[in-house]
Amino acid sequence: MKRNYEYLLSDLNLLKGVGTKTSNLLKRKKINTIFDLLWKLPKSYTDRSLSSKIKDLKIDEIQTITIIPLKYSFPRVRNLPNRVLCKDDTGEIDCVFFNSYEGYIKKILPIGKEVTISGKIKYFRNKYQLTNPKYISEDSSIIKQKHNSYSLTEGISEKVYNKIILQIINNLPQIEEWHSKDILKKFNNISWNDSIKKLHEPENIGKFKENFYQRLAYDEIFSTFLVNSEIRKKIKRIKKTKKIFDIKKQNEIISKLNFSLTNDQNKTLSEINKDLCSENKMFRLLQGDVGSGKTIVSLLSAFNTVNSGFQVAVMAPTEILARQHFLLAKKLFSQNIKIDLLSGKSSYKDKKIILNKISNKQIDIIFGTHALFQKKVEFKKLGLIIIDEQHKFGVNQRKKLSDKAGKDCDVLLMTATPIPRTLTMTIYGDMDLSIIREKPNIRKPVKTYSKLEDKIDDVIKFVKKEIKLGNQIFWVCPLIEESKKIDHSSAIKKSEYLNKLFPKQVFLLHGKTTTDEKEVILNKFLKNEFKILVSTTIIEVGIDFPNANVIIIENANKFGLSQLHQLRGRVGRGSKESSCILMFKSNLSDNAKKRINILKDSNDGFKISEEDMKLRGFGDILGFKQSGIKNFRLADPIHNHNLFILAEKEMKRIENYNEDISKFKPLIKLYDRADIINDIA
């Protein structure tokens, strides 16, 4: 049997007592290897170590006794239980079995032999009774111990599960230490092997601050940092043709803007330009709060790339956002820069013409959705890919994108999702990072108010006043249709209500709206053809509606802080004063009150995301857990913030000294990252 770390990556069938049925049950819980089983932690334990006499038994409690079976009673009438009369030197007890065969009962409770038994005690017809006891053995040491309780897969008993875990613990390989002495000192020199054993000891349940737990959480964090570092190094090793351009041409465009770039925008543009002019491939994330001006920075980067003789592809998550970027670029750049839009609505003939122009370098910058990266799209000289709202891409997808882009093509990914530093380090650690925190001076802070839902008449008066001034309104509801189970306002019901008050001025948008219908509705709203857009949260991402300066969010307490901030970012895009009204019921929880107050006090998305993570946990921040971007088993960016900082510091030290990371191979393999970097020596 393998006894190095590869044993832990073996299939479950390698374990004694784990056949096809048990293996399939475990795999349904995403437990595919022996290693996976180690992270299903005990939630409580039952102490069966203390032995009692029959005369001292307590009813309805789990007790352990040593008894001698005296007599079997196997009735011939169906549905009646089998009984075994047992005794010790203080009294008698019946062991009762339903649906158990005579042979099995005689085997586990042989007449005249001393047996230790444990289970919940009942009292029936003036006699103590144990029904269907699972813990029975002639070897008392097997029973007299603390037994862990786990969240079990249906069909696997606690006894079987404990037996499987104990087998793994007893067979744990002695893995050579991968951490430096300085790191190990931080955890009192405890080994990985001993940490795992302590993790499953009943007395250690919930001891998250102990050295064994901290060490394992650190392993998990550090393995992620290692992988990210390797990906960064691999991309940096790709030598590309330097992009050479005249910075004066960029500055001419900046001078014609009707606003000044912020310090953060200038700093970020400088970082990107340095990457473009380098012989190393750029793989950079541009992270900025809603309305911070990422798009102008990315378009200036595109302009510089074109002026160095290369083409640029700009990909947006929706066609309407791609069109908006396209129109802004046309406004910014002279006709010397050849720009086009690859639209799903274009005719076959037009698409063919555009594809032909791309392949012949008759288009400098092409805008579109994910269709830009289909096989039929061939670039003559692609030098930069810009992807907006990239948080839908995981580490694997980003690596594949970089590989596909080719050696001379730089990659710039953008997101308007400010997230806490510990999450940024983890989720985007494979990339270089530029952050825009400042907002342009032309952006006025959105004023945020809270309002009880029974004060809706006040809100309607406010809406009427805004419409008279020529403004537009977003009205956000959590649900599409009315629900009997959940007392939330539905988008459909609300649009019907508002239609009566504002005839022909209300449109509805929700998750069941087709893509084509959605594009038509949003374009009409953009052209100010109606005044109120009732919507679910699908209006979160990216589009500028300069004339929309009010957003009303119903049941605001049901949303996370980050999501509310993203929704609020749909207004305040123009020069007008903007408002966000958070509507809620009177019976708010303390957390809901905190969320609403934080949002009213701040327009800083980074600060808000930190508070959101503290209140809700990192998995809930804008659905990162649901997106499968990161799901730690032990580590938590809130509670283990110090470990993230320690891992980052250690990673930088290793990179600065260019240390050989082959000793970390078991760590990386164990934490299931071999599919990303599988060629470590």
XYZ file of C-alpha atoms in Angstrom:
681
model
C 0.000 0.000 0.000
C 1.251 3.525 -0.869
C 2.426 5.356 2.175
C 3.515 8.727 0.752
C 1.121 11.614 0.135
C -0.264 9.872 -2.985
C -2.027 7.403 -0.676
C -4.257 10.300 0.403
C -5.194 11.008 -3.223
C -6.262 7.395 -3.776
C -9.798 6.339 -4.550
C -12.081 5.547 -1.594
C -12.265 1.888 -2.632
C -8.730 1.446 -1.305
C -10.158 1.655 2.226
C -11.265 -1.515 4.036
C -15.024 -1.640 4.405
C -15.647 0.866 1.605
C -17.297 -0.929 -1.290
C -19.019 0.459 -4.370
C -22.225 1.353 -2.495
C -20.486 3.316 0.308
C -18.097 4.910 -2.190
C -21.001 6.163 -4.324
C -22.785 7.542 -1.257
C -19.660 9.510 -0.298
C -19.079 10.749 -3.859
C -22.542 12.282 -3.822
C -21.162 14.549 -1.073
C -18.156 15.409 -3.307
C -15.905 13.100 -1.279
C -13.871 11.499 -4.082
C -10.548 10.676 -2.404
C -9.213 9.606 0.986
C -7.924 13.181 1.413
C -11.447 14.601 0.952
C -12.677 12.552 3.908
C -10.244 14.306 6.246
C -12.106 17.614 5.859
C -15.516 16.349 6.920
C -15.020 17.411 10.508
C -16.843 16.103 13.577
C -19.590 18.440 14.774
C -19.961 16.822 18.216
C -19.097 13.588 20.037
C -20.640 10.960 22.290
C -18.655 9.901 25.336
C -19.018 6.117 25.717
C -15.833 5.784 27.793
C -17.546 5.723 31.229
C -18.994 2.375 32.296
C -22.142 2.011 34.477
C -23.803 -0.797 36.431
C -27.390 -1.779 35.498
C -28.759 -0.561 38.856
C -27.295 2.931 38.197
C -28.602 3.376 34.622
C -30.272 6.677 33.655
C -33.268 6.518 31.329
C -33.039 8.368 27.947
C -29.277 8.780 28.248
C -26.517 7.017 26.313
C -24.830 4.569 28.727
C -22.096 1.959 28.432
C -22.399 -1.339 30.358
C -20.601 -4.675 30.475
C -23.112 -7.543 30.573
C -23.417 -11.331 30.135
C -26.185 -12.635 27.790
C -28.399 -15.254 29.572
C -31.273 -16.199 27.289
C -32.557 -15.661 23.706
C -36.201 -15.047 22.885
C -36.917 -15.377 19.131
C -40.740 -15.200 18.586
C -42.228 -16.992 15.573
C -44.841 -14.249 15.150
C -43.905 -11.709 12.450
C -43.222 -8.086 13.472
C -42.412 -9.046 17.074
C -38.858 -8.123 18.110
C -36.104 -10.534 19.072
C -34.915 -10.199 22.696
C -31.797 -11.155 24.612
C -31.971 -11.182 28.425
C -28.643 -9.972 29.848
C -27.292 -9.306 33.342
C -24.474 -7.945 35.415
C -23.932 -8.360 39.178
C -26.518 -5.652 39.967
C -29.501 -6.430 37.744
C -30.982 -7.434 34.347
C -31.608 -5.687 31.012
C -33.292 -6.660 27.731
C -31.472 -6.053 24.446
C -34.209 -5.678 21.819
C -33.677 -6.072 18.057
C -36.033 -5.238 15.212
C -35.245 -6.661 11.758
C -32.106 -8.498 12.903
C -31.452 -12.168 12.132
C -31.026 -14.818 14.838
C -27.570 -15.764 13.561
C -26.334 -12.161 13.767
C -27.711 -11.736 17.318
C -26.113 -14.992 18.532
C -22.805 -13.885 17.018
C -22.686 -10.459 18.720
C -24.245 -11.590 22.039
C -22.987 -15.151 22.734
C -24.549 -16.782 25.831
C -22.265 -16.688 28.876
C -19.633 -14.401 27.303
C -18.857 -10.973 28.726
C -19.820 -8.222 26.238
C -19.606 -4.431 26.388
C -22.580 -2.598 24.937
C -23.532 1.093 24.553
C -26.742 2.877 23.601
C -29.733 4.918 24.794
C -31.454 3.357 27.821
C -35.241 2.914 27.942
C -37.527 1.421 30.618
C -40.308 -0.963 29.558
C -42.519 -3.217 31.726
C -40.426 -2.691 34.857
C -37.166 -3.558 33.109
C -34.302 -1.630 31.551
C -34.111 -1.990 27.778
C -31.668 -1.242 24.947
C -33.180 -1.203 21.436
C -31.088 -1.972 18.324
C -27.733 -1.164 20.001
C -25.028 -0.445 17.381
C -22.019 -0.446 19.679
C -21.398 -4.051 20.854
C -18.070 -5.824 21.288
C -16.305 -8.408 23.435
C -13.331 -6.018 23.300
C -14.409 -3.238 25.682
C -11.629 -0.881 24.499
C -13.400 -0.536 21.120
C -16.568 0.712 22.815
C -15.150 2.627 25.791
C -14.008 5.763 24.006
C -15.333 9.042 22.647
C -17.115 8.601 19.312
C -17.350 11.539 16.901
C -20.626 12.604 15.285
C -20.499 13.822 11.685
C -22.951 15.300 9.200
C -23.529 11.946 7.547
C -24.532 10.934 4.064
C -27.788 8.988 4.177
C -27.047 5.281 4.199
C -23.803 5.504 6.218
C -24.026 4.981 9.961
C -21.990 6.937 12.504
C -20.235 3.743 13.550
C -19.145 2.929 9.975
C -18.063 6.515 9.345
C -15.962 6.609 12.516
C -14.367 3.312 11.531
C -13.414 4.704 8.108
C -11.953 7.919 9.578
C -10.024 5.973 12.243
C -8.566 3.732 9.529
C -7.300 6.790 7.626
C -5.869 8.419 10.761
C -4.032 5.186 11.650
C -2.622 4.954 8.104
C -1.613 8.595 7.684
C 1.683 8.776 5.808
C 4.616 10.566 7.432
C 5.000 13.395 4.935
C 8.271 15.284 4.756
C 7.821 18.819 6.107
C 7.447 21.479 3.410
C 7.536 24.636 5.545
C 10.611 26.541 6.700
C 11.650 26.485 10.360
C 10.561 30.109 10.751
C 7.031 29.309 9.564
C 6.780 26.175 11.701
C 7.729 28.175 14.806
C 4.537 30.223 14.289
C 2.539 27.026 14.914
C 4.678 25.627 17.741
C 6.431 23.244 15.308
C 3.413 20.958 14.907
C 3.609 18.657 11.881
C 0.912 18.253 9.224
C 0.411 14.639 10.316
C -0.115 15.500 14.001
C -2.361 18.418 13.053
C -4.699 16.119 11.125
C -4.883 13.712 14.067
C -5.717 16.525 16.477
C -8.315 17.892 14.057
C -10.347 14.698 14.507
C -9.913 14.286 18.251
C -13.271 14.791 20.018
C -11.813 17.182 22.591
C -10.663 19.538 19.802
C -14.021 20.166 18.135
C -14.415 23.902 17.494
C -10.894 24.824 18.673
C -10.189 27.074 15.674
C -7.462 29.094 17.391
C -5.263 26.135 18.333
C -1.929 25.564 16.564
C -3.072 22.400 14.764
C -6.058 24.174 13.172
C -4.118 27.341 12.328
C -1.331 25.331 10.708
C -3.785 23.442 8.460
C -5.616 26.658 7.544
C -2.256 28.210 6.654
C -1.390 25.194 4.457
C -4.608 25.749 2.549
C -3.965 29.474 2.059
C -0.299 29.034 1.197
C -1.009 26.306 -1.380
C -3.302 28.765 -3.191
C -0.603 31.450 -3.109
C 1.942 28.971 -4.478
C -0.264 28.115 -7.437
C -0.994 31.770 -8.153
C 2.718 32.562 -8.000
C 3.553 29.761 -10.435
C 0.908 30.947 -12.896
C 2.246 34.505 -12.675
C 5.801 33.246 -13.268
C 4.748 31.122 -16.235
C 3.027 34.058 -17.874
C 5.960 36.387 -17.118
C 8.358 33.894 -18.716
C 6.565 34.342 -22.044
C 8.672 36.794 -24.032
C 6.704 39.085 -26.318
C 7.345 41.854 -28.812
C 7.539 45.170 -26.953
C 4.837 47.662 -27.866
C 6.323 51.000 -28.892
C 4.033 54.018 -29.015
C 4.141 57.816 -28.749
C 2.790 58.848 -25.328
C 2.110 62.344 -26.720
C -0.772 60.962 -28.813
C -2.345 59.489 -25.658
C -1.947 62.818 -23.855
C -3.634 64.679 -26.740
C -6.766 62.576 -26.202
C -6.622 63.124 -22.419
C -6.364 66.900 -22.934
C -9.605 66.896 -24.972
C -11.623 65.175 -22.228
C -14.175 67.321 -20.384
C -12.762 66.105 -17.068
C -9.369 65.444 -15.500
C -8.126 61.937 -14.768
C -7.807 61.106 -11.076
C -4.442 60.259 -9.504
C -5.493 56.588 -9.400
C -6.435 56.617 -13.099
C -3.070 58.164 -14.045
C -1.171 55.687 -11.836
C -3.057 52.707 -13.297
C -2.578 53.911 -16.882
C 1.151 54.238 -16.189
C 1.282 50.644 -14.804
C -0.506 49.283 -17.878
C 1.683 51.242 -20.293
C 4.796 49.912 -18.561
C 3.453 46.368 -19.051
C 2.649 47.035 -22.721
C 6.190 48.308 -23.349
C 7.767 45.382 -21.488
C 9.067 42.205 -23.117
C 7.063 40.239 -20.525
C 3.427 39.447 -21.149
C 0.863 41.523 -19.201
C -1.726 39.649 -17.157
C -3.321 42.395 -15.091
C -6.558 42.974 -13.211
C -7.974 46.492 -13.107
C -10.216 46.653 -10.057
C -12.298 49.725 -9.391
C -15.398 50.831 -7.591
C -18.565 51.568 -9.546
C -18.166 54.867 -11.396
C -14.407 55.143 -10.762
C -13.523 55.439 -14.467
C -12.005 52.075 -15.430
C -13.395 52.205 -18.973
C -11.518 55.355 -20.014
C -8.243 53.855 -18.725
C -8.832 50.628 -20.681
C -9.692 52.543 -23.894
C -6.535 54.660 -23.607
C -4.578 51.390 -23.220
C -6.311 50.108 -26.356
C -5.379 53.316 -28.187
C -1.691 52.941 -27.254
C -1.718 49.300 -28.373
C -3.167 50.275 -31.776
C -0.528 52.993 -32.139
C 2.122 50.316 -31.666
C 0.779 48.404 -34.688
C -1.431 45.817 -32.933
C -5.154 45.018 -32.807
C -7.334 45.063 -29.673
C -10.378 42.978 -28.667
C -12.737 44.396 -26.010
C -15.172 41.897 -24.511
C -18.160 42.862 -22.340
C -20.664 40.589 -20.546
C -23.669 41.975 -22.464
C -24.166 43.348 -25.954
C -25.580 46.635 -24.706
C -22.475 47.237 -22.584
C -20.229 46.293 -25.544
C -22.167 48.795 -27.677
C -21.765 51.478 -25.019
C -17.979 50.951 -24.932
C -17.943 50.996 -28.764
C -19.824 54.339 -28.934
C -17.530 55.895 -26.301
C -14.453 54.777 -28.285
C -15.873 56.302 -31.495
C -16.388 59.568 -29.651
C -12.849 59.499 -28.175
C -10.762 58.463 -31.157
C -10.269 59.957 -34.595
C -11.437 58.170 -37.724
C -7.859 56.999 -38.249
C -8.548 54.310 -35.621
C -10.762 51.699 -37.282
C -13.379 50.492 -34.778
C -16.264 48.052 -35.122
C -18.805 46.047 -33.131
C -19.406 42.312 -33.571
C -23.072 42.004 -32.654
C -25.329 38.967 -32.324
C -27.943 41.021 -34.163
C -25.706 41.598 -37.204
C -26.731 39.792 -40.373
C -24.682 36.808 -41.572
C -23.361 38.964 -44.418
C -22.251 41.798 -42.081
C -20.614 39.347 -39.654
C -18.685 37.772 -42.524
C -17.435 41.206 -43.629
C -16.354 42.094 -40.064
C -14.574 38.737 -39.586
C -12.760 39.249 -42.881
C -11.682 42.749 -41.828
C -10.396 41.422 -38.466
C -8.306 38.733 -40.149
C -6.857 41.312 -42.608
C -6.142 43.916 -39.880
C -8.641 46.347 -41.373
C -10.159 46.693 -37.881
C -7.977 48.056 -35.069
C -10.377 47.662 -32.116
C -13.280 45.211 -32.136
C -15.973 45.281 -29.435
C -18.306 42.411 -28.596
C -19.354 39.724 -26.116
C -17.754 36.277 -25.545
C -18.391 35.592 -29.267
C -15.110 37.444 -29.918
C -13.187 34.347 -28.824
C -14.892 31.788 -31.031
C -12.643 29.788 -33.354
C -13.919 31.543 -36.486
C -12.618 34.915 -35.201
C -9.017 35.149 -36.438
C -6.878 38.184 -35.719
C -4.018 39.256 -37.933
C -2.028 40.839 -35.081
C -3.831 40.754 -31.727
C -1.888 42.718 -29.108
C -4.365 43.260 -26.256
C -7.500 41.617 -24.884
C -9.657 43.686 -22.526
C -12.390 41.857 -20.635
C -14.945 43.796 -18.619
C -16.645 42.355 -15.510
C -14.328 39.366 -15.309
C -15.352 37.966 -11.865
C -17.212 35.221 -13.725
C -13.832 33.744 -14.740
C -12.011 31.320 -12.430
C -8.249 30.681 -12.244
C -8.383 27.862 -14.812
C -10.378 29.928 -17.301
C -8.033 32.884 -16.935
C -4.996 30.668 -17.558
C -6.611 29.196 -20.698
C -7.520 32.672 -21.928
C -3.943 33.867 -21.512
C -2.633 30.781 -23.357
C -5.133 31.239 -26.194
C -4.306 34.926 -26.582
C -0.851 34.108 -27.934
C 2.597 35.236 -26.854
C 2.406 38.846 -28.141
C -1.032 39.493 -26.684
C -1.380 41.262 -23.352
C -4.434 40.628 -21.160
C -6.300 43.248 -19.103
C -9.250 42.105 -17.018
C -11.594 44.573 -15.311
C -14.073 44.302 -12.483
C -16.308 46.825 -10.739
C -16.566 44.530 -7.746
C -14.494 45.891 -4.881
C -13.631 42.994 -2.587
C -11.605 42.787 0.647
C -7.838 42.467 0.386
C -7.713 38.904 1.723
C -10.134 37.816 -1.016
C -8.267 39.754 -3.697
C -5.018 38.043 -2.663
C -6.701 34.659 -3.006
C -9.045 35.021 -5.957
C -6.848 37.207 -8.162
C -3.409 36.255 -6.854
C -2.415 34.853 -10.260
C -2.519 38.392 -11.706
C -0.855 41.761 -11.263
C -3.293 44.183 -9.689
C -4.187 47.830 -10.324
C -6.810 49.501 -8.138
C -8.806 52.682 -8.773
C -10.338 53.908 -5.525
C -10.872 57.590 -6.287
C -14.008 58.768 -8.058
C -13.789 61.495 -10.745
C -14.775 64.971 -9.518
C -17.737 65.060 -11.909
C -19.307 62.133 -10.054
C -21.494 63.338 -7.210
C -21.965 60.917 -4.271
C -25.316 59.138 -4.376
C -27.462 60.220 -1.427
C -28.894 57.167 0.303
C -32.112 57.133 2.300
C -34.069 54.435 4.121
C -37.852 54.296 4.131
C -40.449 52.039 5.735
C -42.493 50.269 3.051
C -45.762 51.592 4.486
C -44.487 55.082 3.585
C -44.666 54.239 -0.143
C -46.908 57.267 -0.812
C -43.967 59.526 0.096
C -41.773 57.600 -2.354
C -44.373 57.934 -5.126
C -44.538 61.727 -4.568
C -40.732 61.857 -4.872
C -40.828 59.802 -8.093
C -43.492 62.093 -9.624
C -41.337 65.128 -8.848
C -38.252 63.512 -10.449
C -40.179 62.515 -13.595
C -41.433 66.124 -13.940
C -37.782 67.197 -13.906
C -37.162 64.771 -16.811
C -35.325 62.125 -14.764
C -35.606 58.305 -14.877
C -36.028 55.759 -12.098
C -34.863 52.180 -11.412
C -37.244 50.220 -9.153
C -35.657 46.972 -7.919
C -37.607 44.038 -6.432
C -36.161 40.755 -5.073
C -38.630 38.345 -6.713
C -40.131 37.989 -10.210
C -43.560 36.757 -9.137
C -45.549 36.913 -5.923
C -44.616 34.192 -3.449
C -46.931 32.862 -0.768
C -44.014 31.555 1.273
C -41.871 34.682 1.222
C -43.408 38.070 1.829
C -41.353 40.012 -0.705
C -42.672 42.404 -3.315
C -42.608 40.900 -6.778
C -41.371 42.739 -9.845
C -44.485 41.786 -11.803
C -46.912 42.986 -9.135
C -44.949 46.217 -8.641
C -44.876 47.000 -12.380
C -48.681 46.526 -12.514
C -49.087 48.893 -9.534
C -46.790 51.548 -11.038
C -48.396 51.262 -14.474
C -51.685 52.455 -12.999
C -49.951 55.500 -11.525
C -47.673 56.197 -14.509
C -49.439 54.895 -17.665
C -47.129 53.912 -20.557
C -44.084 55.017 -18.534
C -43.194 51.647 -16.921
C -41.333 48.635 -18.330
C -40.463 45.347 -16.619
C -37.161 43.463 -16.728
C -36.374 40.173 -14.967
C -34.476 36.876 -15.256
C -37.145 35.333 -17.510
C -36.880 38.174 -20.025
C -35.190 36.883 -23.199
C -31.824 38.377 -24.178
C -33.340 40.103 -27.225
C -36.215 41.578 -25.188
C -33.771 42.750 -22.536
C -31.616 44.551 -25.130
C -34.695 46.296 -26.609
C -35.979 47.420 -23.177
C -32.575 48.684 -22.002
C -32.022 50.582 -25.253
C -35.417 52.252 -24.925
C -34.574 53.214 -21.335
C -31.203 54.545 -22.481
C -32.987 56.716 -25.082
C -35.385 58.012 -22.385
C -38.451 56.519 -24.138
C -39.991 55.589 -20.769
C -39.395 56.730 -17.192
C -39.483 53.773 -14.763
C -37.670 50.457 -15.186
C -38.934 47.823 -12.740
C -36.320 45.111 -12.460
C -34.829 42.291 -10.430
C -31.094 42.421 -9.647
C -30.098 41.678 -13.268
C -29.426 45.414 -13.776
C -26.401 45.203 -11.470
C -23.559 45.168 -13.959
C -21.950 47.947 -15.879
C -24.209 50.025 -18.142
C -24.290 53.832 -17.951
C -27.752 55.411 -17.915
C -26.820 59.096 -17.466
C -30.455 60.194 -17.199
C -31.358 57.675 -14.440
C -30.717 59.375 -11.130
C -33.023 57.493 -8.718
C -32.935 53.847 -7.658
C -35.523 52.397 -5.275
C -34.668 49.003 -3.746
C -37.480 47.094 -2.057
C -36.795 44.706 0.834
C -33.296 46.174 0.992
C -32.597 44.177 4.150
C -32.682 40.958 2.074
C -29.612 41.989 0.049
C -25.955 41.930 1.043
C -24.083 45.213 1.393
C -21.918 44.667 -1.669
C -24.926 43.855 -3.816
C -26.781 46.961 -2.599
C -23.701 49.045 -3.409
C -23.506 47.552 -6.914
C -27.208 48.276 -7.470
C -26.761 51.818 -6.175
C -23.989 52.233 -8.750
C -26.571 52.144 -11.546
C -27.337 55.806 -10.761
C -25.063 58.790 -10.323
C -23.519 58.244 -13.766
C -24.437 61.715 -15.049
C -23.906 65.208 -13.666
C -27.240 65.311 -11.780
C -27.719 64.760 -8.071
C -28.747 61.130 -7.525
C -30.672 59.261 -4.852
C -30.958 55.675 -3.607
C -34.013 54.789 -1.498
C -33.773 51.583 0.552
C -37.235 50.307 1.469
C -37.755 47.817 4.284
C -40.238 46.385 6.768
C -40.383 47.550 10.357
C -39.167 44.300 11.971
C -35.517 44.533 10.951
C -32.784 42.365 12.467
C -29.762 44.082 14.058
C -27.578 42.976 11.133
C -30.020 44.410 8.598
C -30.011 47.748 10.468
C -26.187 47.729 10.458
C -26.086 47.047 6.692
C -28.484 49.880 5.880
C -26.625 52.349 8.131
C -23.226 51.430 6.640
C -24.580 52.046 3.143
C -26.120 55.384 4.156
C -22.794 56.489 5.661
C -20.431 55.483 2.837
C -20.047 55.450 -0.964
C -16.682 53.631 -0.769
C -17.141 50.162 -2.269
C -13.923 48.796 -0.746
C -14.895 49.854 2.762
C -18.411 48.485 2.215
C -17.117 45.101 1.007
C -14.929 44.762 4.136
C -17.964 45.425 6.330
C -20.075 43.058 4.241
C -17.587 40.244 4.723
C -17.575 40.793 8.486
C -21.360 40.677 8.639
C -22.128 37.908 6.132
C -18.997 35.801 5.644
C -16.740 35.677 2.591
C -18.790 33.082 0.707
C -21.727 35.427 0.306
C -19.911 38.408 -1.146
C -21.592 38.830 -4.528
C -22.049 35.106 -4.854
C -18.352 34.186 -5.041
C -19.053 30.837 -3.429
C -21.798 30.127 -5.934
C -19.426 31.036 -8.764
C -17.015 28.386 -7.501
C -14.171 30.887 -7.401
C -12.982 29.911 -3.961
C -14.268 27.607 -1.323
C -11.791 26.975 1.478
C -12.297 23.992 3.758
C -10.789 25.492 6.919
C -9.363 28.931 6.145
C -11.548 31.992 6.492
C -10.493 35.442 5.202
C -12.163 37.105 8.195
C -10.932 34.965 11.089
C -7.586 34.042 9.524
C -6.631 37.460 8.169
C -3.221 37.181 9.891
C -2.531 33.883 8.101
C -3.225 35.459 4.709
C -0.744 38.233 5.485
C 1.817 35.659 6.695
C 1.352 33.558 3.519
C 1.714 36.640 1.308
C 4.942 37.643 3.108
C 6.389 34.124 2.824
C 5.453 33.925 -0.856
C 7.225 37.203 -1.593
C 10.317 35.949 0.258
C 10.378 32.750 -1.835
C 9.911 34.746 -5.055
C 12.611 37.300 -4.152
C 15.162 34.555 -3.441
C 13.921 32.509 -6.399
C 13.722 29.427 -4.160
C 13.094 25.984 -5.616
C 9.458 25.093 -4.876
C 9.730 21.377 -5.656
C 9.566 20.610 -1.907
C 5.993 22.001 -2.003
C 4.864 19.462 -4.599
C 2.943 17.320 -2.035
C 1.229 20.437 -0.657
C 0.082 21.568 -4.109
C -0.975 18.067 -5.177
C -2.879 17.422 -1.957
C -4.839 20.622 -2.256
C -6.043 19.546 -5.687
C -4.286 22.049 -7.901
C -2.367 19.609 -10.079
C -4.662 20.352 -13.005
C -3.294 23.903 -13.136
C 0.422 23.377 -12.524
C 1.308 19.754 -13.067
C 4.946 19.974 -14.078
C 6.659 20.727 -10.770
C 9.792 18.614 -10.490
